[in-house]
PDB file of C-alpha atoms in Angstrom:
ATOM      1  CA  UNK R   1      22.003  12.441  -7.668  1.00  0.00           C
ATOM      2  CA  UNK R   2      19.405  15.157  -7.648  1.00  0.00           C
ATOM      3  CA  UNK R   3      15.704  13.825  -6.553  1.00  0.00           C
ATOM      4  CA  UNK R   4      12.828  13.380  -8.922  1.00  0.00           C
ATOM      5  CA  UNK R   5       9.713  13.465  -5.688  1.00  0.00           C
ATOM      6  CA  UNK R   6       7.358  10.948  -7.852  1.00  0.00           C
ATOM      7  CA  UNK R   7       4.861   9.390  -6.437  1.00  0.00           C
ATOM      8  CA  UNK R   8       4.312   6.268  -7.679  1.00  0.00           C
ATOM      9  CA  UNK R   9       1.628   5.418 -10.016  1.00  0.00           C
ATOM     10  CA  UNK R  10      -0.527   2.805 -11.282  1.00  0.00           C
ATOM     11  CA  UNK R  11       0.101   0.590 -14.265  1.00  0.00           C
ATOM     12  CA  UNK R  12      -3.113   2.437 -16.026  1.00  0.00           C
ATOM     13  CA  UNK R  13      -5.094   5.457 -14.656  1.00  0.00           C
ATOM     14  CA  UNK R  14      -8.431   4.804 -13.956  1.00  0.00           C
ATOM     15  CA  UNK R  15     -10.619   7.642 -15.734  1.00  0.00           C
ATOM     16  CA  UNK R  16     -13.944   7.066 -13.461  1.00  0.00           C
ATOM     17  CA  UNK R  17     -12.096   6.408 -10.009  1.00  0.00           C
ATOM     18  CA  UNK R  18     -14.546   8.933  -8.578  1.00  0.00           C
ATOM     19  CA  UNK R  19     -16.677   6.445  -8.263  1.00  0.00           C
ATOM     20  CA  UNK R  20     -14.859   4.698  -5.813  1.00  0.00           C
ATOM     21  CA  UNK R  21     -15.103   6.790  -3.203  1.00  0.00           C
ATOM     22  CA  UNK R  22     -18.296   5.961  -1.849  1.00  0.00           C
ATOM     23  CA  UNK R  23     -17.214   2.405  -1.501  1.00  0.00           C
ATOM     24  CA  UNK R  24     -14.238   2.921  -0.292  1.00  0.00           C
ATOM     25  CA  UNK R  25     -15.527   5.198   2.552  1.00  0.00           C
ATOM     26  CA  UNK R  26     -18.068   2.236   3.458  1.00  0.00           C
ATOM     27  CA  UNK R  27     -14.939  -0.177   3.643  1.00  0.00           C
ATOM     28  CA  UNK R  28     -13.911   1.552   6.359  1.00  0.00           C
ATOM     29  CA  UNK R  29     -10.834   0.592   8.401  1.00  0.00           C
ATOM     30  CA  UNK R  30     -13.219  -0.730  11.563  1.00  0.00           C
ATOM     31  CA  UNK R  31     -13.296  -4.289   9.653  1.00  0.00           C
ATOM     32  CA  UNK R  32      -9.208  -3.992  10.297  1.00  0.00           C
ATOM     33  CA  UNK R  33      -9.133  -3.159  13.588  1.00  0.00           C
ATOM     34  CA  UNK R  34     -11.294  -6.209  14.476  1.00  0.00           C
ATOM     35  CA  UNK R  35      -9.393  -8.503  12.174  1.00  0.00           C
ATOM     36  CA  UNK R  36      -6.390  -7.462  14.227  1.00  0.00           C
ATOM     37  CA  UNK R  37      -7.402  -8.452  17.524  1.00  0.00           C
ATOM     38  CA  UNK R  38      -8.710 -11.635  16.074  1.00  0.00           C
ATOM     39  CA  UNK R  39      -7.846 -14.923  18.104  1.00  0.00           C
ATOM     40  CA  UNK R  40      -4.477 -15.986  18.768  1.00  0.00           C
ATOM     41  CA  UNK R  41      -5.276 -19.229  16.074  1.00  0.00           C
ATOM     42  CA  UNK R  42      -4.848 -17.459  12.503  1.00  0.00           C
ATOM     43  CA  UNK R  43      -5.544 -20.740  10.893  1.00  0.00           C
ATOM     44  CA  UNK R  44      -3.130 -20.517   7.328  1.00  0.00           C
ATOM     45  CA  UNK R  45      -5.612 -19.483   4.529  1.00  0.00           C
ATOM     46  CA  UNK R  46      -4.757 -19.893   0.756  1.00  0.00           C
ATOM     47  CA  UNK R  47      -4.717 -16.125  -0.908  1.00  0.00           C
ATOM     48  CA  UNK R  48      -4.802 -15.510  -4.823  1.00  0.00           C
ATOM     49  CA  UNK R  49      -1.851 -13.827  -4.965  1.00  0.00           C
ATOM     50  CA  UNK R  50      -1.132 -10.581  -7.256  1.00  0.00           C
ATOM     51  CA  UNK R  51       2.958  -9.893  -7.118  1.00  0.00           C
ATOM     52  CA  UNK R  52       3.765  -6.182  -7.942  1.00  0.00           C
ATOM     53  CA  UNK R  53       6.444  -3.443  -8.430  1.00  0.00           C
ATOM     54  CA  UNK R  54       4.279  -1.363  -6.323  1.00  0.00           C
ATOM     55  CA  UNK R  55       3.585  -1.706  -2.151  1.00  0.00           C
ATOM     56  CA  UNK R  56      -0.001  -1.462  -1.005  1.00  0.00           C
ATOM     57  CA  UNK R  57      -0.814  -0.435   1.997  1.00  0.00           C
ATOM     58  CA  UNK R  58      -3.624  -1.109   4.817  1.00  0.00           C
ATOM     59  CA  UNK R  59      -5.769   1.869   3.738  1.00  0.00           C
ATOM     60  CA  UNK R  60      -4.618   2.623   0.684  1.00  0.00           C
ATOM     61  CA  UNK R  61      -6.296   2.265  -2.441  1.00  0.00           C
ATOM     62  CA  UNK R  62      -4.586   0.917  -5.798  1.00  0.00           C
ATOM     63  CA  UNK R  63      -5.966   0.856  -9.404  1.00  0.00           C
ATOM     64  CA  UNK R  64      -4.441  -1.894 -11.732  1.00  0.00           C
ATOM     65  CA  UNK R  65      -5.071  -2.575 -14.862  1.00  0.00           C
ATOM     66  CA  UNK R  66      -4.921  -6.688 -16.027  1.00  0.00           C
ATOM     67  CA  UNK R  67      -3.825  -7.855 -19.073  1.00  0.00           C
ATOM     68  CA  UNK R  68      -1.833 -11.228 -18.178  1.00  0.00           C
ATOM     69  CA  UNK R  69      -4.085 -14.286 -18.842  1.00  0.00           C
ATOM     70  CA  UNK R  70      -2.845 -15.479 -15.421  1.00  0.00           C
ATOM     71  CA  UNK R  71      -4.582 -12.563 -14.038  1.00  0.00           C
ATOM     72  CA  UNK R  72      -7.615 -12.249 -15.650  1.00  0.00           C
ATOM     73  CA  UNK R  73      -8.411 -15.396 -14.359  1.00  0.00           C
ATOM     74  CA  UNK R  74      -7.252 -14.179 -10.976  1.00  0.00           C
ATOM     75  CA  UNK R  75      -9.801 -11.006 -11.146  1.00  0.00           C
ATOM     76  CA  UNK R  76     -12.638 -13.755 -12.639  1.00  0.00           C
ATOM     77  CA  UNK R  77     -12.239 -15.675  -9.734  1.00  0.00           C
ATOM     78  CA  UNK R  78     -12.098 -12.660  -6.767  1.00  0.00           C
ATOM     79  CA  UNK R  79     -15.076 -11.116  -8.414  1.00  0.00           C
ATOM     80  CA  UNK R  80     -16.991 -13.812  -8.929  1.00  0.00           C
ATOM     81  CA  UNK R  81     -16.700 -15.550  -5.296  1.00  0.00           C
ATOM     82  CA  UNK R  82     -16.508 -11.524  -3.690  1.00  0.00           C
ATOM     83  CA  UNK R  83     -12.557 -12.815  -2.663  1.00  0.00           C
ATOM     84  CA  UNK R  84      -9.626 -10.823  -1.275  1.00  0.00           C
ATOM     85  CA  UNK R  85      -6.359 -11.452  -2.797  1.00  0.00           C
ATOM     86  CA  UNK R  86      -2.769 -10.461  -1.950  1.00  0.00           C
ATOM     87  CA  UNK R  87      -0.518  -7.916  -3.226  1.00  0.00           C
ATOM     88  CA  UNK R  88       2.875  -8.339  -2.462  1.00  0.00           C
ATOM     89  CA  UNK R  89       5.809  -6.756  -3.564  1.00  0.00           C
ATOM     90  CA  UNK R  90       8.383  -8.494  -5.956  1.00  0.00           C
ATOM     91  CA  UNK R  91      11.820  -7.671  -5.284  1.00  0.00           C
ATOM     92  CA  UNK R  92      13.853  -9.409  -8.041  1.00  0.00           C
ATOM     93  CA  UNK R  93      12.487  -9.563 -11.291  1.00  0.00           C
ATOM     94  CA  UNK R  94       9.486  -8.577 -13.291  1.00  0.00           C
ATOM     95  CA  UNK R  95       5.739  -8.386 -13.273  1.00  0.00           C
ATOM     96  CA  UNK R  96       5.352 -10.262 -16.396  1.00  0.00           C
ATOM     97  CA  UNK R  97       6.217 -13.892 -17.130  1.00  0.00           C
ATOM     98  CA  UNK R  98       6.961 -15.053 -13.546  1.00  0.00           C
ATOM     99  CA  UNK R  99      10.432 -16.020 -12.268  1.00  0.00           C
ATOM    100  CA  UNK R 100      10.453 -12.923  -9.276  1.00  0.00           C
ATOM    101  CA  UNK R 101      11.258 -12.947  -5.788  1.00  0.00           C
ATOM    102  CA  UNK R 102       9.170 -11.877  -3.432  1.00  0.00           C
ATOM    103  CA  UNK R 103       8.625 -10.265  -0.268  1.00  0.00           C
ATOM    104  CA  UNK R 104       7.442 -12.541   2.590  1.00  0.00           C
ATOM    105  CA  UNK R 105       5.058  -9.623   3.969  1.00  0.00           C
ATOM    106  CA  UNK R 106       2.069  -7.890   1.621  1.00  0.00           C
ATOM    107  CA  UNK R 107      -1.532  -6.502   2.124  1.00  0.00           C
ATOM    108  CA  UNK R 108      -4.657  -8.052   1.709  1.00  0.00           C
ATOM    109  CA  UNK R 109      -7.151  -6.134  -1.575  1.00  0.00           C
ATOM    110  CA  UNK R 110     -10.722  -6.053  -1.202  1.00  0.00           C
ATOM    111  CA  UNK R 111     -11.839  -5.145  -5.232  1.00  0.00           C
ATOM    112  CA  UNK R 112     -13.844  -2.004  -4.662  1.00  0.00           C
ATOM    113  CA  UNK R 113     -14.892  -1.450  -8.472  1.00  0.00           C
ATOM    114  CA  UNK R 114     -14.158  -3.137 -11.712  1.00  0.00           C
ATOM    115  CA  UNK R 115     -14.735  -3.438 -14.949  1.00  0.00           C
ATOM    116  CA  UNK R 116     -14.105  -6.481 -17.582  1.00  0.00           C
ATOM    117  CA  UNK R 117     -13.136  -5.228 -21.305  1.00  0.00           C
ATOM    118  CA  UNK R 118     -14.564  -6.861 -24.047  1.00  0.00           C
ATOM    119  CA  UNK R 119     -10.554  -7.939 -24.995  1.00  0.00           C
ATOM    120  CA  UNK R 120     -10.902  -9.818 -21.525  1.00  0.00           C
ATOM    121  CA  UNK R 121      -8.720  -7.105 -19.884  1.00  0.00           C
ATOM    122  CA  UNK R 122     -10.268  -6.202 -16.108  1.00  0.00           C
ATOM    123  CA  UNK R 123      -9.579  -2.836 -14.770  1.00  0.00           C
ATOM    124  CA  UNK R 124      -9.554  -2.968 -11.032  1.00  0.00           C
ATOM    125  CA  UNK R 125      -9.815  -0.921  -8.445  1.00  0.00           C
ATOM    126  CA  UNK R 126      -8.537  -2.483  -4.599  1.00  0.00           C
ATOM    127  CA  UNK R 127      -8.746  -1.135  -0.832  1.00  0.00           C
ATOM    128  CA  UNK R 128      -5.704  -2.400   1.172  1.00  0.00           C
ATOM    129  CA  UNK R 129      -7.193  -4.061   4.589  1.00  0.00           C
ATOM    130  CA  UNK R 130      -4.830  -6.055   6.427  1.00  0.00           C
ATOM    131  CA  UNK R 131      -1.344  -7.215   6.103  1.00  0.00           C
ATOM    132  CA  UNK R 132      -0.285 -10.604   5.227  1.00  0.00           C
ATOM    133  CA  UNK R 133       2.517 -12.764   5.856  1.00  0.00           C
ATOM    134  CA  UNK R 134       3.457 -15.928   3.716  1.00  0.00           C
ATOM    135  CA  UNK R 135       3.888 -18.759   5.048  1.00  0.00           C
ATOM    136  CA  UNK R 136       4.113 -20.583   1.966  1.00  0.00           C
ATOM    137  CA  UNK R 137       3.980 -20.154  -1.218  1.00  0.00           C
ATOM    138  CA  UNK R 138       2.038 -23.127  -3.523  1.00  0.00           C
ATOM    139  CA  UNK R 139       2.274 -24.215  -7.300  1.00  0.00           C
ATOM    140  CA  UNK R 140       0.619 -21.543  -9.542  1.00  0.00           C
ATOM    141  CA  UNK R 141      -3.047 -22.308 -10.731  1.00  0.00           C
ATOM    142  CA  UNK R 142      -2.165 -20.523 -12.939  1.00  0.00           C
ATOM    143  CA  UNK R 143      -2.290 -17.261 -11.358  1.00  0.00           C
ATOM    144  CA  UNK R 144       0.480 -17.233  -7.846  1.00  0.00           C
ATOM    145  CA  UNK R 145      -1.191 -18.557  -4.297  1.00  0.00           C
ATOM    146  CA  UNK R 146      -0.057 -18.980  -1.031  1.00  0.00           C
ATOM    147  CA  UNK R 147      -0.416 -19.730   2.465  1.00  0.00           C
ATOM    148  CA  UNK R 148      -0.905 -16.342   4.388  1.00  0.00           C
ATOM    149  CA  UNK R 149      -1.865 -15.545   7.847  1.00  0.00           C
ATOM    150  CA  UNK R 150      -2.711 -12.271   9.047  1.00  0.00           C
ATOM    151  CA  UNK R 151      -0.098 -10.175  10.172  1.00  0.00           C
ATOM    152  CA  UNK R 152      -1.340  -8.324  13.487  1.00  0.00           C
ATOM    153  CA  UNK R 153      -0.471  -4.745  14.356  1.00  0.00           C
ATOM    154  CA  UNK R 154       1.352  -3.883  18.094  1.00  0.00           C
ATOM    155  CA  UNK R 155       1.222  -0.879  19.103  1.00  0.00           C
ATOM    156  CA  UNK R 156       4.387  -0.459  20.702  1.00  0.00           C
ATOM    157  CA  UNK R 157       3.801   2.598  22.378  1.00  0.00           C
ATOM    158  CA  UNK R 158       2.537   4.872  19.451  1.00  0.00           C
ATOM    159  CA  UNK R 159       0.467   7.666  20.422  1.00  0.00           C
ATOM    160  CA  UNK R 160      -1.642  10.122  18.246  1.00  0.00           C
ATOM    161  CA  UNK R 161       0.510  12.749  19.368  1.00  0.00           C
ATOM    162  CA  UNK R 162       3.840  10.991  18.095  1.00  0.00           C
ATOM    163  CA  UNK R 163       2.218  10.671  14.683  1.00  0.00           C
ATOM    164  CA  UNK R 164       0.686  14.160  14.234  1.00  0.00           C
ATOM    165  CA  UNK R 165       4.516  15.559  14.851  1.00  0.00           C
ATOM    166  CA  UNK R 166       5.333  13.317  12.027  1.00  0.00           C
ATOM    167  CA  UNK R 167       2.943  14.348  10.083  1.00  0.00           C
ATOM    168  CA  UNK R 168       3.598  18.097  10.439  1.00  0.00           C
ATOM    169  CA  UNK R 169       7.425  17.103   9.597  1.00  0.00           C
ATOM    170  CA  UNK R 170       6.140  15.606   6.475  1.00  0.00           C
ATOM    171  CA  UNK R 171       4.009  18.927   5.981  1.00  0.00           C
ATOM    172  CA  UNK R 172       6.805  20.921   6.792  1.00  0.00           C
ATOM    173  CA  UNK R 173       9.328  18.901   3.648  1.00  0.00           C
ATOM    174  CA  UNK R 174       6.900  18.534   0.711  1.00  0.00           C
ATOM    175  CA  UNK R 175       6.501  22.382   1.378  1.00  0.00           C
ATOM    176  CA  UNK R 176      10.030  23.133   1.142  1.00  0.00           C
ATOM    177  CA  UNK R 177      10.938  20.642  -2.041  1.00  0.00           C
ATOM    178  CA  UNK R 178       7.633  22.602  -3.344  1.00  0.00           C
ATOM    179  CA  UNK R 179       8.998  26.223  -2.988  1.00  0.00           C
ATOM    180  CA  UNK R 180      12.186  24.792  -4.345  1.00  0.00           C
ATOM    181  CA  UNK R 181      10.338  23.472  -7.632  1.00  0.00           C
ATOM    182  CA  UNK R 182      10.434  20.142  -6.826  1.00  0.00           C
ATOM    183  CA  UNK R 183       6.874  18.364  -8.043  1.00  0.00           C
ATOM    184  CA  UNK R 184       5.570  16.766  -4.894  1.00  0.00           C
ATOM    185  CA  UNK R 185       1.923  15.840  -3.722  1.00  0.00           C
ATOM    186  CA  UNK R 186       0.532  18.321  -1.164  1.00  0.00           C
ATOM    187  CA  UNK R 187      -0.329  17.305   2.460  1.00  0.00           C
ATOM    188  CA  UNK R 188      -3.292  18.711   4.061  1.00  0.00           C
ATOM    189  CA  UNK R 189      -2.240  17.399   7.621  1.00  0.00           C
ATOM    190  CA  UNK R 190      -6.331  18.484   9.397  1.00  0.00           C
ATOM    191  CA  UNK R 191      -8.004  16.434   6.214  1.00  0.00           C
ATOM    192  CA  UNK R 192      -5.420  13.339   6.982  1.00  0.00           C
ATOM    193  CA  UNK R 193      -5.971  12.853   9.981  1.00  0.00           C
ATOM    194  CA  UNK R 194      -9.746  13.171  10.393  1.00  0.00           C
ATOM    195  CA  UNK R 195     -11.154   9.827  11.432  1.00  0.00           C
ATOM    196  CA  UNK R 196      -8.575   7.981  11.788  1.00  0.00           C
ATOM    197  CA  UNK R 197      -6.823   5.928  14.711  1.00  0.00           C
ATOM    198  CA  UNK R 198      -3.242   5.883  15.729  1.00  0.00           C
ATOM    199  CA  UNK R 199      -2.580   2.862  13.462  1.00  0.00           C
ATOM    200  CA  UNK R 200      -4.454   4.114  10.262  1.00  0.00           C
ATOM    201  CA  UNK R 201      -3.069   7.408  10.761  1.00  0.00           C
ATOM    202  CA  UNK R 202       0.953   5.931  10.924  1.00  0.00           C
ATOM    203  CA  UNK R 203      -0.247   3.696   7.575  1.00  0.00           C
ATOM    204  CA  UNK R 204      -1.489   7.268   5.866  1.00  0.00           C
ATOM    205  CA  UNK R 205       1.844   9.004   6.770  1.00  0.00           C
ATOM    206  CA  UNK R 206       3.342   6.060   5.174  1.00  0.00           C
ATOM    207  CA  UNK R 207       1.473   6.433   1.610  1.00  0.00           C
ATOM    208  CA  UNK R 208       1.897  10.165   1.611  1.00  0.00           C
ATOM    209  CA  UNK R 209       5.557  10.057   2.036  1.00  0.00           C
ATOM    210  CA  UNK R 210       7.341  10.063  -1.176  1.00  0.00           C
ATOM    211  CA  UNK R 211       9.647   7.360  -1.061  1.00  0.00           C
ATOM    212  CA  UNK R 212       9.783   4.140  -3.271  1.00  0.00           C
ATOM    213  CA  UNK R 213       8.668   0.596  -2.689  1.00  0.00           C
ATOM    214  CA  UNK R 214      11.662  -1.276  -0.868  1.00  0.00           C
ATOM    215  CA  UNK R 215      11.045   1.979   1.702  1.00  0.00           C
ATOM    216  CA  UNK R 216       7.290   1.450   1.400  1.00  0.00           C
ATOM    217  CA  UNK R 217       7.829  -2.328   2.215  1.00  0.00           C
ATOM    218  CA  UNK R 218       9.778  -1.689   5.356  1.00  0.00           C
ATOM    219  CA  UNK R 219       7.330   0.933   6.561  1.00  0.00           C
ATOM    220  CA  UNK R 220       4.828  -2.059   5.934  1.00  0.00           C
ATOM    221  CA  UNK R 221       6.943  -4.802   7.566  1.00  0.00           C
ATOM    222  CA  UNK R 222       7.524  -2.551  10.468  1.00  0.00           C
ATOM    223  CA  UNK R 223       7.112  -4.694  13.863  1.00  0.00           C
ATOM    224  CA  UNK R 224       5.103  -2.181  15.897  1.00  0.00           C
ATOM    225  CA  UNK R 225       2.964   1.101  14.791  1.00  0.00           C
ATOM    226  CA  UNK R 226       6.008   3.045  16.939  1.00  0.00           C
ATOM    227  CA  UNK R 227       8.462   1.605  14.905  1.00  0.00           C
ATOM    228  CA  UNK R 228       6.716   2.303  11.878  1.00  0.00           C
ATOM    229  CA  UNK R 229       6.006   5.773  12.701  1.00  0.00           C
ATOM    230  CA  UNK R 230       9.926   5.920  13.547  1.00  0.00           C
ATOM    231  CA  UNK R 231      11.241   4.946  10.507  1.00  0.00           C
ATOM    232  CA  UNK R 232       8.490   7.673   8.572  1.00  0.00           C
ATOM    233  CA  UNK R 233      10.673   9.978  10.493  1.00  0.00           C
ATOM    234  CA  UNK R 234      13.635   8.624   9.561  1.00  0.00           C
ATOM    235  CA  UNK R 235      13.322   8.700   5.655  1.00  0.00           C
ATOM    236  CA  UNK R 236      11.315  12.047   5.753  1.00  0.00           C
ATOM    237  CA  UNK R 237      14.903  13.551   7.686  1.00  0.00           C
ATOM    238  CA  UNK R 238      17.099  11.650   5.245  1.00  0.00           C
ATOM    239  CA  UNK R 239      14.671  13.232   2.186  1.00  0.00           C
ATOM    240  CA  UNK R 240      15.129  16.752   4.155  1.00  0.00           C
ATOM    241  CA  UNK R 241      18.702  16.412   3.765  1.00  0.00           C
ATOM    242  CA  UNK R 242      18.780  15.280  -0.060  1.00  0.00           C
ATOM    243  CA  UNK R 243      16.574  18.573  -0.176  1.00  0.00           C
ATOM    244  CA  UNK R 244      19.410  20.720   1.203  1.00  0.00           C
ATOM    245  CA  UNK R 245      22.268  18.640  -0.434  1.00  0.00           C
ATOM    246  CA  UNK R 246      20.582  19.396  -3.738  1.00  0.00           C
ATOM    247  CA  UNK R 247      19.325  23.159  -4.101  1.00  0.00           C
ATOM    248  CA  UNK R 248      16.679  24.523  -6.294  1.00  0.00           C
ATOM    249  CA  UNK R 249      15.477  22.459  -8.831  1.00  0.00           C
ATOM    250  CA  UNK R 250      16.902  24.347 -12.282  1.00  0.00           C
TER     251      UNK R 250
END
């Protein structure tokens, strides 16, 4: 089967998303780092919950666009009481109408910008902070909530150095599937890593590497920032040999 290299996208693009980017580079990911070395208690806290197709990721930033009743009042709520809720991916079933399964690990949203139609639709756009795990999941009400706890991040080992040689493999494969025709986003390795920790940096390998979500999930289920960066390496070799299995793109 010859690759398609799509990144995934949103439900609806966002026409004024520059106007995120101020907020988001306020949100920075120092409110993570101290949220991970928080105490050893993480008391369960019930999360709004937003099941998706799509992974987000500590870092990342994800525009949706809400039409579901259960959802609007979901987006009411977060905006009006300036609340986080989860994102977590489903792995059977659909976005619409309920009945899924989903993951047991996702990523806390922080709503950066939105916007309420006068339909009642919301347009949102959210900053993935830190990851989540459910513990349990409660009746809807009517939008999905659960009991999460934050997930914390070990280091395992990882070093700036490991990651920047994954990085400049990643650099090294969207270059090749882009000389070969292949339509992938370009990696500017010196404006990825700029400000960014070990951690953040393995998270931002992890977004830019185009793979789809059940890959995107275990990147962000990984136990330890090593492992993650690890398995990065992993699917950007296994990508590199679908590359040479499959030849120019026609």
């Amino acid at each position: 089967m010859r690759p398609e290299w799509l990144r995934l996208k949103s439900p609806v693009a966002i026409q004024n998303m520059n106007k995120v980017s101020g907020s988001v580079s306020r949100l920075t990911m120092a409110n993570n780092e101290q949220a991970l070395t928080a105490s050893e208690e993480n008391t369960p806290q019930e999360s709004p919950m937003f099941p998706l197709g799509t992974v987000l990721l500590p870092g990342s930033v994800l525009p949706l666009h809400i039409f579901e009743d259960r959802y609007r009042q979901l987006a009411e709520f977060c905006t009006a009481n300036n609340s986080n809720f989860g994102v977590v991916l489903i792995e059977r079933g659909h976005e619409v109408g309920g009945g899924d399964t989903r993951s047991t690990v996702g990523c806390s949203a922080t709503i950066v910008n939105h916007e309420r139609f006068p339909d009642g639709r919301w347009a949102l756009v959210v900053l993935g902070t830190t990851r989540l795990r459910i513990e349990e999941w409660l009746a809807d009400a009517p939008y999905p909530r659960a009991r999460t706890t934050e997930l914390p991040e070990e280091m395992g080992g990882a070093t700036m150095q490991r990651a920047l040689q994954v990085l400049e493999k990643l650099e090294t494969f969207v270059q090749q599937a882009q000389q070969m025709g292949y339509q992938v986003a370009s990696v500017d390795g010196d404006a990825v890593v700029a400000g960014l920790n070990v951690t953040e940096l393995s998270y931002r390998i992890a977004e830019l590497t185009p793979v789809g979500p059940f890959d995107k999930q275990t990147l962000l289920m990984a136990s330890t920032v090593a492992t993650r960066i690890d398995l990065i390496e992993e699917q950007i070799d296994g990508l590199s040999e679908i590359l040479a299995a499959g030849g120019n793109k026609p």
